[in-house]
Amino acid sequence: MNRRKFASTLSLASISAALGAELVFAGQMPKGYLPLGLNDPDPFSLFQKDKDMVVLNEKPWNMEAKAHLLNDRVTPNRFMFIRNNGKIPKNIDISNWKLTIDGESVQQQKSYSLKELQTNFTSYSYQLTLECGGNGRSEFNPPAKGNQWTIGAVSCAKWTGVRLKDVLRDVGIQSDAVYIGYHSADTHLSGDPNKEPISRGVPIAKALEDETLIAYEMNGGPIPLVHGHPLRLVCGGWPASVSGKWLQRISVRNKVHDGAKMGGSSYRIPCEAVAPGSKVKDNDMCIIESMPVKSLITYPKTGALLKKNILQINGHAWAGELQVEKMECSIDFGSTWQVCKLEKPANRLAWQHFAATIAFPKKGYYEVWARATDEHGKSQPMVLPGWNPKGYLNNACHRIAVKVV
Amino acid sequence: MQKRNLITFLSLLLAAVFLTVLFVAVTNSNKIEKEITPLATTIIELDEKTIASSGFVNDTGVSQVIQHCTQCHSSTLVTQNRLSEAGWKATIEWMQETQNLWDLGKNEERIIAYLAKNYGPTKKGRRQPIKGVEWYELD
């Protein structure tokens, strides 16, 4: 962060020197234009991320994990994906941080300091699965625009905070409340101070669930800056974009929240399935709610060469609002499936751990495919699910390559 | 002797105070955000090294693309994508309608042509083979 500021005040001569090249036409450079070689600070040390994490975009910051990095039962910060829509707020002052509850459907507007939230309400901890709605986007055909997530935009950390429903009860909400929308301290990429990068929310029923938290801790410590310090709305099982970071305000709405990225094709899919590549009118798009059933093999890392013909695998499975009921794996491209051992979730909306011992009949190249089934009997597809304009909700089976040598 | 030491000490102290004040002033002035100003239609033809460091393919229109498309976000948000001409046009329109992107004027055509040519879609089918496997021994 500081390097960017620093770079913007460098003289052109020192910019040329740093780039190792003379800037031709430097005198005519547009005001505010910064050559690209200079503006990327090291995100791994900046955000305490593992070096094997993959940066998709450095402004705004977007970073994903690889499957084997997600092997922990509870995801530590260093393996947690980053999806930012705008610029991270600067100069956060926690002693003056306020959370305001307002909107058409509150009985009164009310504000709380961090201390008031922590002392006036009971705190709860839950392991909550947060997956970016666009996780898996890179596989869609025709391609969908946006960050090209592969499989690593998912995490299940332990979040601690107060229940949104307790705070809403304290404020008092009217019977016409249908939705809540968050407002945050991040700033728009264009620099326009009157524009929110993102302001999404959930229907009131989701807002009032026990596990919907106004969180102030992640994994037992303050929430890391890039994940929403000092306060984050956390709604597990839904697209992670509804879990607003750097939370300052929650509006209780008497209509579906209409903040930034609630409309158009953002976090919405065709209400009725469409053929790949179709144009879909805004009116025919519906907001994504619960995420679909999905799983990841987190051990071993893909590419294992095995001297024995026995392999232990393990991973996690999740199903949005639902539980995963069955977990299976296949080494013959789905011709036969073997049932895996599946644990119950630590709490509702936490991912579930699975494990299996696989025996390979002979030497050769194999792919281990994993398939989860939710409590309603819906399974992950082996091919890509329904195409949609922005490439959301790819829950196709995960697979790893192994060779018995 | 002692008096001279005192004078040296005092002048050092004064210098330190002065430098601190200067430092604070400079760091504060650094806090002024880089402003994003809508570009006029005049585009500078950038040199090869600058183009190479931008992450964009060097082809006709690259100077327009770099100067218009890296003002708000990094080049990688652009280069990750594979879109048709219509797809790039729609993306630009979406940014103009919702994200404060300015009118690209006579550069728009060139920018879209450049993007569609160098970052156009490839056929992928319904599921591709597992990509980029690095084999390692597991015991």
Coordinates of C-alpha atoms in Angstrom, one line a residue:
Chain A
M1 CA 0.0 0.0 0.0
N2 CA 2.6 2.5 1.1
R3 CA 4.7 1.8 -2.0
R4 CA 1.9 2.9 -4.2
K5 CA 1.7 6.2 -2.4
F6 CA 5.4 6.5 -2.4
A7 CA 5.6 5.7 -6.1
S8 CA 3.0 8.3 -7.0
T9 CA 5.3 11.0 -5.7
L10 CA 8.5 9.8 -7.3
S11 CA 10.0 12.0 -10.0
L12 CA 9.8 10.7 -13.5
A13 CA 13.6 10.3 -13.5
S14 CA 13.5 7.9 -10.6
I15 CA 10.6 6.1 -12.1
S16 CA 12.7 5.5 -15.2
A17 CA 15.6 4.4 -13.1
A18 CA 13.4 1.9 -11.2
L19 CA 12.0 0.5 -14.4
G20 CA 15.4 0.2 -15.9
A21 CA 14.3 1.9 -19.0
E22 CA 13.9 5.4 -20.2
L23 CA 10.3 6.6 -20.3
V24 CA 9.8 7.9 -23.8
F25 CA 7.4 10.8 -23.9
A26 CA 7.6 11.0 -20.2
G27 CA 6.7 14.7 -20.3
Q28 CA 3.4 13.9 -21.9
M29 CA 2.4 11.2 -19.5
P30 CA -1.2 11.6 -18.5
K31 CA -1.6 13.1 -15.1
G32 CA -1.9 10.4 -12.5
Y33 CA -0.7 7.7 -14.8
L34 CA 1.7 5.3 -13.1
P35 CA 3.7 2.8 -15.1
L36 CA 2.6 -0.7 -14.0
G37 CA 6.0 -2.0 -13.0
L38 CA 6.0 0.0 -9.9
N39 CA 2.6 -0.4 -8.3
D40 CA 2.6 -3.9 -6.8
P41 CA 3.6 -4.4 -3.2
D42 CA 4.2 -8.0 -2.1
P43 CA 0.7 -9.2 -1.1
F44 CA 2.0 -12.3 0.7
S45 CA 3.7 -10.3 3.4
L46 CA 1.1 -7.5 3.2
F47 CA -1.8 -9.9 4.0
Q48 CA 0.2 -12.7 5.7
K49 CA -0.7 -15.2 3.0
D50 CA 1.1 -18.4 2.0
K51 CA 3.4 -18.0 -1.0
D52 CA 1.6 -20.7 -2.8
M53 CA -1.6 -18.7 -2.9
V54 CA -2.4 -17.4 -6.4
V55 CA -2.9 -13.7 -7.1
L56 CA -5.6 -13.1 -9.7
N57 CA -5.6 -9.4 -9.5
E58 CA -3.6 -6.9 -7.6
K59 CA -6.0 -3.9 -7.8
P60 CA -8.4 -4.7 -6.4
W61 CA -6.8 -7.5 -4.5
N62 CA -8.1 -11.0 -5.5
M63 CA -6.3 -14.1 -4.4
E64 CA -7.2 -17.8 -4.3
A65 CA -6.0 -21.0 -2.7
K66 CA -5.2 -24.3 -4.3
A67 CA -7.1 -27.4 -3.2
H68 CA -4.2 -28.9 -1.2
L69 CA -3.7 -25.6 0.7
L70 CA -7.2 -26.0 2.1
N71 CA -6.5 -29.2 4.0
D72 CA -6.9 -27.7 7.5
R73 CA -10.3 -28.4 9.2
V74 CA -10.6 -24.7 10.0
T75 CA -9.1 -22.5 7.4
P76 CA -6.2 -20.3 8.7
N77 CA -5.8 -16.7 7.4
R78 CA -2.8 -17.6 5.3
F79 CA -4.9 -19.9 3.1
M80 CA -8.0 -17.8 2.9
F81 CA -9.0 -16.4 -0.5
I82 CA -9.4 -12.6 -1.0
R83 CA -12.1 -11.1 -3.1
N84 CA -12.1 -7.4 -3.0
N85 CA -14.4 -5.2 -5.1
G86 CA -12.9 -1.9 -4.2
K87 CA -10.0 -0.4 -2.3
I88 CA -9.2 -1.5 1.3
P89 CA -10.1 1.3 3.7
K90 CA -7.3 3.3 5.2
N91 CA -6.7 4.6 8.7
I92 CA -9.2 2.4 10.5
D93 CA -9.8 3.8 13.9
I94 CA -11.4 1.1 16.1
S95 CA -12.0 3.4 19.1
N96 CA -14.4 5.5 17.0
W97 CA -15.8 2.8 14.8
K98 CA -19.6 2.7 14.8
L99 CA -22.1 0.3 13.5
T100 CA -25.4 2.0 12.6
I101 CA -28.6 0.2 12.0
D102 CA -31.0 2.2 9.8
G103 CA -33.4 1.8 6.9
E104 CA -37.1 2.1 6.2
S105 CA -38.0 -0.8 8.5
V106 CA -36.3 0.1 11.8
Q107 CA -38.3 1.5 14.6
Q108 CA -35.5 3.9 15.3
Q109 CA -32.0 4.4 13.9
K110 CA -29.4 3.3 16.4
S111 CA -25.6 3.2 16.5
Y112 CA -23.2 1.0 18.5
S113 CA -19.5 1.3 19.2
L114 CA -17.4 -1.9 19.0
K115 CA -17.3 -1.9 22.8
E116 CA -21.1 -1.6 23.1
L117 CA -21.5 -4.5 20.6
Q118 CA -19.1 -6.7 22.6
T119 CA -20.5 -5.9 26.0
N120 CA -24.3 -5.5 25.4
F121 CA -24.7 -8.7 23.5
T122 CA -23.8 -12.4 23.9
S123 CA -21.0 -13.5 21.7
Y124 CA -21.1 -16.7 19.6
S125 CA -18.5 -18.6 17.5
Y126 CA -19.3 -20.7 14.4
Q127 CA -17.2 -22.3 11.7
L128 CA -18.8 -20.8 8.6
T129 CA -18.2 -21.7 5.0
L130 CA -17.7 -18.7 2.8
E131 CA -17.4 -19.3 -1.0
C132 CA -17.3 -16.7 -3.7
G133 CA -20.3 -16.9 -6.0
G134 CA -17.8 -17.0 -8.9
N135 CA -15.6 -19.8 -7.6
G136 CA -15.0 -22.1 -10.6
R137 CA -15.8 -19.3 -13.1
S138 CA -12.7 -20.1 -15.2
E139 CA -14.3 -23.3 -16.5
F140 CA -17.4 -21.9 -18.1
N141 CA -17.8 -22.0 -21.9
P142 CA -18.4 -19.5 -23.5
P143 CA -16.2 -17.8 -20.9
A144 CA -17.7 -15.5 -18.3
K145 CA -16.2 -12.2 -17.4
G146 CA -14.6 -11.3 -14.1
N147 CA -11.9 -12.8 -12.0
Q148 CA -11.1 -16.3 -13.3
W149 CA -11.4 -18.3 -10.1
T150 CA -10.5 -22.0 -10.4
I151 CA -11.4 -23.9 -7.2
G152 CA -9.8 -21.9 -4.3
A153 CA -12.3 -19.2 -3.5
V154 CA -13.7 -21.0 -0.5
S155 CA -12.9 -21.1 3.2
C156 CA -14.3 -22.2 6.5
A157 CA -12.8 -20.2 9.3
K158 CA -14.1 -19.7 12.9
W159 CA -16.0 -16.5 13.2
T160 CA -16.8 -14.8 16.5
G161 CA -19.3 -12.0 17.1
V162 CA -22.8 -11.1 18.1
R163 CA -25.9 -12.4 16.4
L164 CA -27.4 -9.9 13.9
K165 CA -30.8 -10.9 15.2
D166 CA -30.0 -9.9 18.7
V167 CA -28.9 -6.5 17.5
L168 CA -32.0 -6.1 15.3
R169 CA -34.2 -7.0 18.3
D170 CA -32.5 -4.3 20.3
V171 CA -33.1 -1.8 17.6
G172 CA -36.6 -2.9 16.9
I173 CA -37.7 -3.8 13.4
Q174 CA -41.1 -3.3 11.8
S175 CA -43.2 -6.1 10.3
D176 CA -42.7 -4.8 6.8
A177 CA -38.9 -5.6 6.8
V178 CA -38.0 -7.9 3.9
Y179 CA -34.2 -7.5 3.4
I180 CA -31.1 -6.1 5.0
G181 CA -28.3 -4.4 3.1
Y182 CA -24.8 -3.6 4.3
H183 CA -22.7 -0.5 3.8
S184 CA -18.9 -0.6 4.2
A185 CA -15.9 1.6 4.4
D186 CA -14.1 0.3 1.3
T187 CA -13.8 2.8 -1.5
H188 CA -14.6 2.7 -5.2
L189 CA -11.8 2.0 -7.7
S190 CA -12.6 5.1 -9.7
G191 CA -11.9 7.3 -6.6
D192 CA -15.4 8.6 -6.5
P193 CA -16.2 9.1 -2.8
N194 CA -20.0 8.9 -3.4
K195 CA -19.9 5.5 -4.9
E196 CA -19.9 2.2 -3.0
P197 CA -17.9 -0.6 -4.6
I198 CA -20.4 -3.2 -3.2
S199 CA -23.4 -3.1 -1.0
R200 CA -25.3 -6.4 -0.9
G201 CA -27.5 -8.2 1.6
V202 CA -29.8 -11.0 2.5
P203 CA -33.6 -11.5 3.0
I204 CA -34.7 -10.9 6.6
A205 CA -35.1 -14.7 7.2
K206 CA -31.4 -15.3 6.6
A207 CA -30.5 -12.2 8.6
L208 CA -32.4 -13.6 11.6
E209 CA -30.7 -17.0 11.5
D210 CA -28.6 -17.9 14.7
E211 CA -25.4 -18.2 12.6
T212 CA -25.7 -14.8 10.9
L213 CA -23.1 -12.8 12.8
I214 CA -21.7 -9.4 13.1
A215 CA -18.2 -10.7 13.6
Y216 CA -15.3 -9.0 15.2
E217 CA -12.9 -12.0 15.4
M218 CA -11.7 -14.6 12.9
N219 CA -10.0 -17.7 14.2
G220 CA -9.7 -16.3 17.7
G221 CA -8.0 -13.0 16.8
P222 CA -9.0 -9.6 15.3
I223 CA -10.3 -10.0 11.8
P224 CA -7.3 -9.4 9.4
L225 CA -7.5 -6.1 7.5
V226 CA -8.1 -7.6 4.1
H227 CA -11.0 -9.8 5.5
G228 CA -12.9 -6.9 7.0
H229 CA -11.3 -5.5 10.1
P230 CA -12.7 -4.5 12.5
L231 CA -16.3 -5.7 11.8
R232 CA -17.8 -8.1 9.2
L233 CA -21.2 -9.3 8.5
V234 CA -20.9 -13.1 8.1
C235 CA -23.7 -15.1 6.5
G236 CA -22.4 -18.6 5.9
G237 CA -23.5 -20.8 3.0
W238 CA -24.4 -17.9 0.7
P239 CA -22.2 -16.2 -1.9
A240 CA -19.4 -14.6 0.2
S241 CA -20.3 -11.2 -1.3
V242 CA -23.2 -11.0 1.2
S243 CA -20.7 -11.1 4.1
G244 CA -19.8 -7.4 4.0
K245 CA -16.4 -6.5 5.2
W246 CA -15.4 -3.3 7.0
L247 CA -19.0 -3.1 8.1
Q248 CA -20.3 0.4 9.1
R249 CA -24.0 0.3 8.5
I250 CA -26.9 -2.2 8.0
S251 CA -30.1 -0.9 6.5
V252 CA -33.3 -2.8 7.2
R253 CA -35.2 -2.5 4.0
N254 CA -38.9 -2.8 3.2
K255 CA -37.9 -4.0 -0.3
V256 CA -35.2 -6.1 -1.8
H257 CA -31.9 -4.2 -1.1
D258 CA -30.9 -2.2 -4.2
G259 CA -27.2 -1.4 -3.4
A260 CA -24.2 -1.8 -5.7
K261 CA -24.0 -5.3 -7.2
M262 CA -27.5 -6.3 -6.3
G263 CA -28.8 -5.8 -9.9
G264 CA -27.9 -6.6 -13.5
S265 CA -25.9 -9.7 -13.9
S266 CA -24.0 -9.3 -10.6
Y267 CA -24.5 -12.3 -8.3
R268 CA -27.6 -13.1 -10.2
I269 CA -28.4 -16.0 -12.6
P270 CA -31.1 -16.6 -15.1
C271 CA -34.4 -17.4 -13.3
E272 CA -35.0 -20.0 -16.0
A273 CA -32.2 -22.0 -17.4
V274 CA -30.7 -20.7 -20.7
A275 CA -28.5 -22.1 -23.5
P276 CA -24.8 -21.4 -23.1
G277 CA -24.0 -17.9 -24.4
S278 CA -27.5 -16.6 -24.3
K279 CA -28.3 -12.9 -23.7
V280 CA -30.5 -12.6 -20.6
K281 CA -32.6 -9.5 -19.8
D282 CA -32.2 -8.0 -16.4
N283 CA -35.8 -8.8 -15.5
D284 CA -35.1 -12.5 -16.1
M285 CA -32.3 -12.6 -13.6
C286 CA -32.7 -13.8 -10.0
I287 CA -30.5 -13.2 -7.0
I288 CA -28.3 -16.2 -5.9
E289 CA -29.2 -17.4 -2.4
S290 CA -27.8 -20.6 -0.9
M291 CA -24.7 -21.9 -2.6
P292 CA -25.0 -25.4 -4.1
V293 CA -23.5 -28.7 -2.9
K294 CA -19.8 -29.0 -3.5
S295 CA -16.6 -30.7 -2.3
L296 CA -12.8 -30.6 -2.6
I297 CA -10.1 -33.2 -2.2
T298 CA -7.6 -31.4 -0.1
Y299 CA -5.2 -34.4 0.4
P300 CA -3.1 -35.4 -1.5
K301 CA -2.1 -32.6 -3.8
T302 CA -2.9 -33.5 -7.4
G303 CA 0.0 -35.1 -9.2
A304 CA 1.0 -37.8 -6.6
L305 CA 3.2 -40.7 -7.9
L306 CA 2.3 -43.7 -5.8
K307 CA 4.6 -46.7 -5.2
K308 CA 1.8 -48.6 -3.4
N309 CA -1.6 -49.1 -4.8
I310 CA -3.3 -47.8 -1.7
L311 CA -4.1 -44.1 -1.1
Q312 CA -5.7 -42.2 1.7
I313 CA -7.6 -39.2 0.6
N314 CA -9.5 -36.5 2.5
G315 CA -11.2 -33.2 2.0
H316 CA -14.3 -31.1 2.8
A317 CA -17.8 -30.9 1.5
W318 CA -20.5 -28.3 1.9
A319 CA -24.0 -27.5 0.7
G320 CA -24.9 -23.9 1.3
E321 CA -27.9 -23.8 3.7
L322 CA -28.1 -27.6 3.7
Q323 CA -26.1 -30.5 5.1
V324 CA -24.1 -32.9 3.0
E325 CA -25.6 -36.3 3.4
K326 CA -23.3 -38.5 1.3
M327 CA -19.8 -38.3 -0.1
E328 CA -18.4 -40.6 -2.8
C329 CA -15.3 -40.9 -4.8
S330 CA -14.5 -42.6 -8.1
I331 CA -11.3 -43.7 -9.9
D332 CA -13.0 -44.8 -13.1
F333 CA -14.5 -41.5 -14.3
G334 CA -17.8 -42.1 -12.5
S335 CA -18.4 -45.7 -13.7
T336 CA -18.4 -46.9 -10.1
W337 CA -18.5 -44.9 -6.9
Q338 CA -17.1 -45.7 -3.5
V339 CA -18.7 -44.2 -0.4
C340 CA -16.4 -42.0 1.7
K341 CA -16.5 -41.5 5.5
L342 CA -18.3 -38.3 6.1
E343 CA -18.3 -36.3 9.4
K344 CA -21.2 -34.2 10.7
P345 CA -20.5 -30.4 10.5
A346 CA -19.0 -28.7 13.6
N347 CA -22.1 -26.5 13.5
R348 CA -24.7 -25.6 10.8
L349 CA -23.1 -24.0 7.8
A350 CA -19.6 -25.4 8.5
W351 CA -18.0 -27.6 5.9
Q352 CA -17.9 -31.3 6.6
H353 CA -14.8 -33.5 6.5
F354 CA -14.5 -36.7 4.5
A355 CA -11.9 -39.4 4.1
A356 CA -11.5 -42.6 2.2
T357 CA -9.0 -45.3 1.5
I358 CA -8.7 -46.1 -2.2
A359 CA -7.2 -49.2 -3.7
F360 CA -6.0 -49.1 -7.3
P361 CA -6.3 -52.3 -9.3
K362 CA -3.0 -51.9 -11.3
K363 CA -0.4 -49.4 -12.4
G364 CA -1.3 -46.4 -14.5
Y365 CA -2.8 -43.0 -14.6
Y366 CA -5.9 -42.3 -12.5
E367 CA -8.1 -39.5 -11.6
V368 CA -9.8 -39.5 -8.3
W369 CA -13.1 -37.7 -8.5
A370 CA -15.2 -36.6 -5.5
R371 CA -18.9 -36.1 -5.4
A372 CA -21.1 -34.8 -2.6
T373 CA -24.9 -35.2 -2.3
D374 CA -26.9 -32.8 -0.1
E375 CA -29.8 -33.7 2.2
H376 CA -32.3 -33.1 -0.6
G377 CA -30.6 -35.7 -2.8
K378 CA -28.9 -33.3 -5.1
S379 CA -25.4 -34.3 -6.2
Q380 CA -22.5 -32.4 -7.8
P381 CA -22.5 -32.8 -11.6
M382 CA -19.4 -34.3 -13.3
V383 CA -19.6 -31.7 -16.1
L384 CA -20.2 -28.0 -15.8
P385 CA -23.7 -27.1 -14.4
G386 CA -26.0 -24.6 -16.2
W387 CA -24.2 -21.8 -18.0
N388 CA -25.0 -18.3 -16.8
P389 CA -23.7 -14.9 -18.0
K390 CA -21.3 -14.2 -15.1
G391 CA -20.2 -17.8 -14.6
Y392 CA -21.5 -18.4 -11.0
L393 CA -22.2 -21.6 -9.1
N394 CA -19.8 -24.0 -10.8
N395 CA -20.1 -26.9 -8.4
A396 CA -18.8 -29.6 -10.8
C397 CA -16.9 -32.5 -9.2
H398 CA -13.3 -31.8 -8.1
R399 CA -10.7 -34.3 -9.3
I400 CA -7.0 -34.9 -8.8
A401 CA -4.5 -36.8 -11.0
V402 CA -2.5 -39.7 -9.5
K403 CA -0.2 -42.3 -11.1
V404 CA 0.5 -45.7 -9.6
V405 CA 4.1 -46.4 -10.7
Chain B
M1 CA 35.1 23.3 25.7
Q2 CA 31.9 22.5 27.6
K3 CA 30.1 25.4 26.0
R4 CA 31.1 24.2 22.6
N5 CA 29.7 20.7 23.4
L6 CA 26.5 22.3 24.4
I7 CA 26.2 24.3 21.2
T8 CA 26.9 21.2 19.1
F9 CA 24.3 19.3 21.1
L10 CA 21.7 22.1 20.7
S11 CA 22.3 22.4 17.0
L12 CA 22.0 18.6 16.5
L13 CA 18.8 18.7 18.5
L14 CA 17.5 21.5 16.3
A15 CA 18.5 19.7 13.1
A16 CA 16.7 16.6 14.4
V17 CA 13.5 18.5 15.2
F18 CA 13.7 20.2 11.8
L19 CA 14.1 16.8 10.0
T20 CA 11.3 15.2 11.9
V21 CA 8.9 18.1 10.9
L22 CA 10.1 17.8 7.3
F23 CA 9.6 14.0 7.3
V24 CA 6.1 14.3 8.7
A25 CA 5.2 17.0 6.2
V26 CA 6.5 14.8 3.3
T27 CA 4.8 11.6 4.5
N28 CA 1.5 13.5 4.9
S29 CA 1.7 14.9 1.4
N30 CA 2.2 11.3 0.2
K31 CA -1.2 10.6 1.7
I32 CA -2.9 12.6 -1.1
E33 CA -4.5 9.9 -3.2
K34 CA -3.5 9.5 -6.8
E35 CA -6.4 11.1 -8.6
I36 CA -8.1 9.4 -11.5
T37 CA -8.9 11.8 -14.3
P38 CA -10.8 10.8 -17.3
L39 CA -8.4 10.6 -20.2
A40 CA -8.7 12.8 -23.2
T41 CA -8.6 11.2 -26.6
T42 CA -4.9 11.9 -27.0
I43 CA -2.9 8.8 -26.3
I44 CA 0.8 8.6 -26.0
E45 CA 2.4 5.8 -28.0
L46 CA 4.2 3.9 -25.2
D47 CA 7.7 2.4 -25.6
E48 CA 8.3 -1.4 -25.7
K49 CA 9.6 -1.7 -22.2
T50 CA 6.6 0.0 -20.7
I51 CA 4.3 -2.2 -22.8
A52 CA 6.2 -5.3 -21.7
S53 CA 5.9 -4.4 -18.1
S54 CA 2.2 -3.8 -18.4
G55 CA 1.3 -7.5 -18.9
F56 CA -0.6 -6.7 -22.1
V57 CA 0.2 -8.3 -25.5
N58 CA 2.1 -5.8 -27.7
D59 CA -0.2 -5.2 -30.7
T60 CA -2.0 -2.3 -32.4
G61 CA -4.0 -0.5 -29.8
V62 CA -2.0 -1.5 -26.8
S63 CA -1.1 2.1 -25.9
Q64 CA -4.8 3.0 -25.8
V65 CA -5.7 -0.1 -23.7
I66 CA -2.9 0.5 -21.2
Q67 CA -3.8 4.1 -20.7
H68 CA -7.5 3.7 -20.5
C69 CA -7.8 0.3 -18.8
T70 CA -5.3 0.4 -16.0
Q71 CA -6.4 3.6 -14.3
C72 CA -8.9 2.0 -11.9
H73 CA -7.7 -1.7 -11.7
S74 CA -4.7 -3.7 -12.6
S75 CA -4.1 -5.1 -16.1
T76 CA -4.7 -8.7 -14.8
L77 CA -8.4 -8.0 -14.3
V78 CA -8.5 -7.4 -18.0
T79 CA -6.0 -10.1 -19.3
Q80 CA -7.7 -12.9 -17.3
N81 CA -10.7 -12.6 -19.5
R82 CA -11.4 -14.2 -22.9
L83 CA -14.3 -12.4 -24.5
S84 CA -15.8 -11.9 -28.0
E85 CA -16.1 -8.4 -29.5
A86 CA -19.7 -8.3 -28.2
G87 CA -18.5 -9.4 -24.8
W88 CA -15.8 -6.7 -24.6
K89 CA -18.2 -4.1 -25.7
A90 CA -20.8 -5.2 -23.1
T91 CA -18.1 -5.1 -20.4
I92 CA -17.1 -1.6 -21.3
E93 CA -20.8 -0.5 -21.4
W94 CA -21.3 -2.1 -18.0
M95 CA -18.4 -0.1 -16.6
Q96 CA -19.7 3.0 -18.2
E97 CA -23.1 2.5 -16.7
T98 CA -22.1 1.4 -13.3
Q99 CA -18.4 2.0 -12.5
N100 CA -17.7 5.5 -13.7
L101 CA -15.8 4.5 -16.8
W102 CA -15.7 7.5 -19.2
D103 CA -16.6 7.7 -22.9
L104 CA -13.7 6.2 -24.8
G105 CA -14.4 8.4 -27.8
K106 CA -12.6 7.4 -31.0
N107 CA -10.4 5.0 -29.1
E108 CA -13.2 2.7 -28.3
E109 CA -13.2 0.9 -31.6
R110 CA -9.5 0.3 -31.4
I111 CA -9.6 -0.9 -27.8
I112 CA -12.4 -3.4 -28.6
A113 CA -10.6 -4.7 -31.7
Y114 CA -7.4 -5.1 -29.8
L115 CA -9.1 -7.0 -26.9
A116 CA -11.2 -9.2 -29.1
K117 CA -8.2 -10.2 -31.2
N118 CA -5.7 -10.8 -28.3
Y119 CA -8.1 -11.8 -25.6
G120 CA -10.8 -13.6 -27.5
P121 CA -12.6 -16.8 -26.4
T122 CA -11.3 -20.3 -27.0
K123 CA -13.5 -23.3 -27.2
K124 CA -13.3 -25.3 -23.9
G125 CA -16.1 -27.8 -24.1
R126 CA -18.0 -29.0 -21.1
R127 CA -15.0 -30.2 -19.0
Q128 CA -11.3 -30.0 -19.8
P129 CA -8.5 -32.4 -18.9
I130 CA -6.8 -31.6 -15.5
K131 CA -4.3 -28.9 -16.3
G132 CA -0.8 -28.1 -15.1
V133 CA -0.2 -31.3 -13.0
E134 CA 3.3 -31.3 -11.4
W135 CA 4.2 -34.9 -10.6
Y136 CA 5.8 -35.6 -7.3
E137 CA 6.5 -38.8 -5.3
L138 CA 4.2 -39.5 -2.4
D139 CA 5.1 -42.1 0.2

